[in-house]
mmCIF file of C-alpha atoms in Angstrom:
data_model
loop_
_atom_site.group_PDB
_atom_site.id
_atom_site.type_symbol
_atom_site.label_atom_id
_atom_site.label_comp_id
_atom_site.label_asym_id
_atom_site.label_seq_id
_atom_site.Cartn_x
_atom_site.Cartn_y
_atom_site.Cartn_z
ATOM 1 C CA MET S 1 -1.101 -0.303 9.680
ATOM 2 C CA PHE S 2 1.215 -0.641 6.685
ATOM 3 C CA PRO S 3 2.301 -4.229 7.481
ATOM 4 C CA HIS S 4 -1.324 -5.380 7.668
ATOM 5 C CA GLU S 5 -2.260 -3.454 4.534
ATOM 6 C CA ARG S 6 0.663 -5.081 2.686
ATOM 7 C CA SER S 7 -0.499 -8.519 3.829
ATOM 8 C CA LEU S 8 -4.064 -7.777 2.673
ATOM 9 C CA VAL S 9 -2.866 -6.696 -0.763
ATOM 10 C CA GLU S 10 -0.837 -9.895 -1.086
ATOM 11 C CA LYS S 11 -3.569 -12.173 0.311
ATOM 12 C CA MET S 12 -6.253 -10.640 -1.913
ATOM 13 C CA LYS S 13 -4.217 -10.234 -5.113
ATOM 14 C CA ASP S 14 -6.433 -12.673 -7.054
ATOM 15 C CA GLU S 15 -9.699 -11.646 -5.410
ATOM 16 C CA PRO S 16 -12.257 -8.906 -6.139
ATOM 17 C CA PHE S 17 -10.567 -6.521 -3.706
ATOM 18 C CA VAL S 18 -8.985 -3.087 -3.982
ATOM 19 C CA LEU S 19 -7.158 -1.153 -1.290
ATOM 20 C CA LEU S 20 -7.055 2.624 -1.689
ATOM 21 C CA GLY S 21 -5.181 4.937 0.625
ATOM 22 C CA VAL S 22 -5.715 8.581 1.430
ATOM 23 C CA ASN S 23 -2.877 10.526 2.993
ATOM 24 C CA SER S 24 -3.345 13.804 4.849
ATOM 25 C CA ASP S 25 0.335 14.760 4.830
ATOM 26 C CA ALA S 26 0.708 18.186 3.194
ATOM 27 C CA ASN S 27 4.054 17.171 1.651
ATOM 28 C CA PHE S 28 2.686 14.052 -0.081
ATOM 29 C CA GLU S 29 5.092 14.018 -3.036
ATOM 30 C CA LYS S 30 8.144 14.030 -0.766
ATOM 31 C CA LEU S 31 6.523 11.369 1.427
ATOM 32 C CA LYS S 32 5.884 9.150 -1.596
ATOM 33 C CA GLN S 33 9.509 9.372 -2.673
ATOM 34 C CA LYS S 34 10.855 8.037 0.637
ATOM 35 C CA GLU S 35 8.276 6.486 2.971
ATOM 36 C CA TYR S 36 6.220 4.765 0.282
ATOM 37 C CA LYS S 37 9.338 3.034 -1.004
ATOM 38 C CA ASP S 38 10.585 2.168 2.490
ATOM 39 C CA GLU S 39 7.156 0.845 3.554
ATOM 40 C CA LYS S 40 6.637 -0.965 0.210
ATOM 41 C CA ILE S 41 3.304 0.723 -0.424
ATOM 42 C CA THR S 42 2.182 -0.605 -3.786
ATOM 43 C CA TRP S 43 -1.510 0.282 -3.664
ATOM 44 C CA ARG S 44 -2.992 3.470 -5.052
ATOM 45 C CA SER S 45 -2.923 6.351 -2.592
ATOM 46 C CA PHE S 46 -4.392 9.797 -2.893
ATOM 47 C CA SER S 47 -3.396 13.048 -1.239
ATOM 48 C CA CYS S 48 -5.731 15.362 0.643
ATOM 49 C CA GLY S 49 -3.684 18.216 -0.798
ATOM 50 C CA GLU S 50 -2.264 21.254 0.927
ATOM 51 C CA LYS S 51 -5.252 21.504 3.272
ATOM 52 C CA GLY S 52 -4.415 18.120 4.788
ATOM 53 C CA THR S 53 -7.183 16.867 7.068
ATOM 54 C CA SER S 54 -9.385 19.765 5.905
ATOM 55 C CA GLY S 55 -8.891 18.889 2.239
ATOM 56 C CA PRO S 56 -11.585 17.827 -0.196
ATOM 57 C CA ILE S 57 -11.408 14.066 0.376
ATOM 58 C CA PRO S 58 -11.864 14.053 4.171
ATOM 59 C CA THR S 59 -14.421 16.846 3.920
ATOM 60 C CA GLU S 60 -16.540 15.030 1.307
ATOM 61 C CA TRP S 61 -16.349 11.710 3.130
ATOM 62 C CA GLY S 62 -16.902 13.112 6.622
ATOM 63 C CA VAL S 63 -13.569 11.938 8.012
ATOM 64 C CA ARG S 64 -13.123 13.139 11.584
ATOM 65 C CA GLY S 65 -10.236 10.953 12.726
ATOM 66 C CA TRP S 66 -7.258 9.072 11.336
ATOM 67 C CA PRO S 67 -7.286 6.350 10.341
ATOM 68 C CA THR S 68 -10.855 6.117 9.109
ATOM 69 C CA ILE S 69 -11.568 2.907 7.266
ATOM 70 C CA PHE S 70 -14.412 2.488 4.791
ATOM 71 C CA LEU S 71 -15.471 -0.834 3.293
ATOM 72 C CA ILE S 72 -17.371 -0.493 0.059
ATOM 73 C CA ASP S 73 -19.043 -3.507 -1.513
ATOM 74 C CA ALA S 74 -18.974 -4.647 -5.144
ATOM 75 C CA GLN S 75 -22.075 -2.546 -5.870
ATOM 76 C CA GLY S 76 -20.363 0.593 -4.562
ATOM 77 C CA ARG S 77 -22.330 0.774 -1.308
ATOM 78 C CA LEU S 78 -20.724 1.771 1.973
ATOM 79 C CA ARG S 79 -20.973 -1.281 4.217
ATOM 80 C CA ASN S 80 -18.655 -0.450 7.144
ATOM 81 C CA LYS S 81 -16.956 2.614 8.545
ATOM 82 C CA TRP S 82 -14.522 2.697 11.429
ATOM 83 C CA ILE S 83 -12.877 5.722 12.985
ATOM 84 C CA GLY S 84 -9.650 4.283 14.262
ATOM 85 C CA SER S 85 -8.566 0.744 13.590
ATOM 86 C CA PRO S 86 -11.196 -1.925 14.321
ATOM 87 C CA GLY S 87 -8.403 -4.445 14.768
ATOM 88 C CA GLU S 88 -7.018 -6.800 12.170
ATOM 89 C CA GLU S 89 -9.358 -9.694 12.969
ATOM 90 C CA THR S 90 -12.515 -7.579 12.709
ATOM 91 C CA LEU S 91 -11.327 -5.923 9.525
ATOM 92 C CA ASP S 92 -10.299 -9.210 7.910
ATOM 93 C CA LYS S 93 -13.663 -10.844 8.708
ATOM 94 C CA ALA S 94 -15.567 -7.914 7.208
ATOM 95 C CA ILE S 95 -13.386 -7.929 4.077
ATOM 96 C CA ASP S 96 -13.688 -11.709 3.696
ATOM 97 C CA ALA S 97 -17.486 -11.459 3.898
ATOM 98 C CA LEU S 98 -17.629 -8.802 1.180
ATOM 99 C CA VAL S 99 -15.221 -10.719 -1.060
ATOM 100 C CA THR S 100 -17.352 -13.854 -0.633
ATOM 101 C CA GLU S 101 -20.454 -11.859 -1.590
ATOM 102 C CA ALA S 102 -18.716 -10.366 -4.620
ATOM 103 C CA LYS S 103 -17.552 -13.765 -5.836
ATOM 104 C CA ALA S 104 -21.020 -15.256 -5.375
ATOM 105 C CA GLY S 105 -22.667 -12.253 -7.007
ATOM 106 C CA THR S 106 -25.019 -11.844 -4.054
ATOM 107 C CA LYS S 107 -26.621 -8.548 -3.194
ATOM 108 C CA GLN S 108 -27.302 -7.923 0.472
#
């Protein structure tokens, strides 16, 4: 997913869009030092901590599979949730719709 995430960050750099990552790897700091540089991950990413998939973030958000993707609108409401990748086309269409809403200031 990293190539698509990188392309989204680049495509949406001037739009009302934020990508946040959550990583379940228990050795997050070591991962950040190598993989994040190699994969050119420039967006903010959080760690689930030592408990990994049982940590506070996945527990609070009800994550039961990886990846789980949440789309949150400009008002902070959960608008989409996918367990597993929905596919780039589906994801891009959903993101584009929310960005259009945010730019227009519409509330659905």
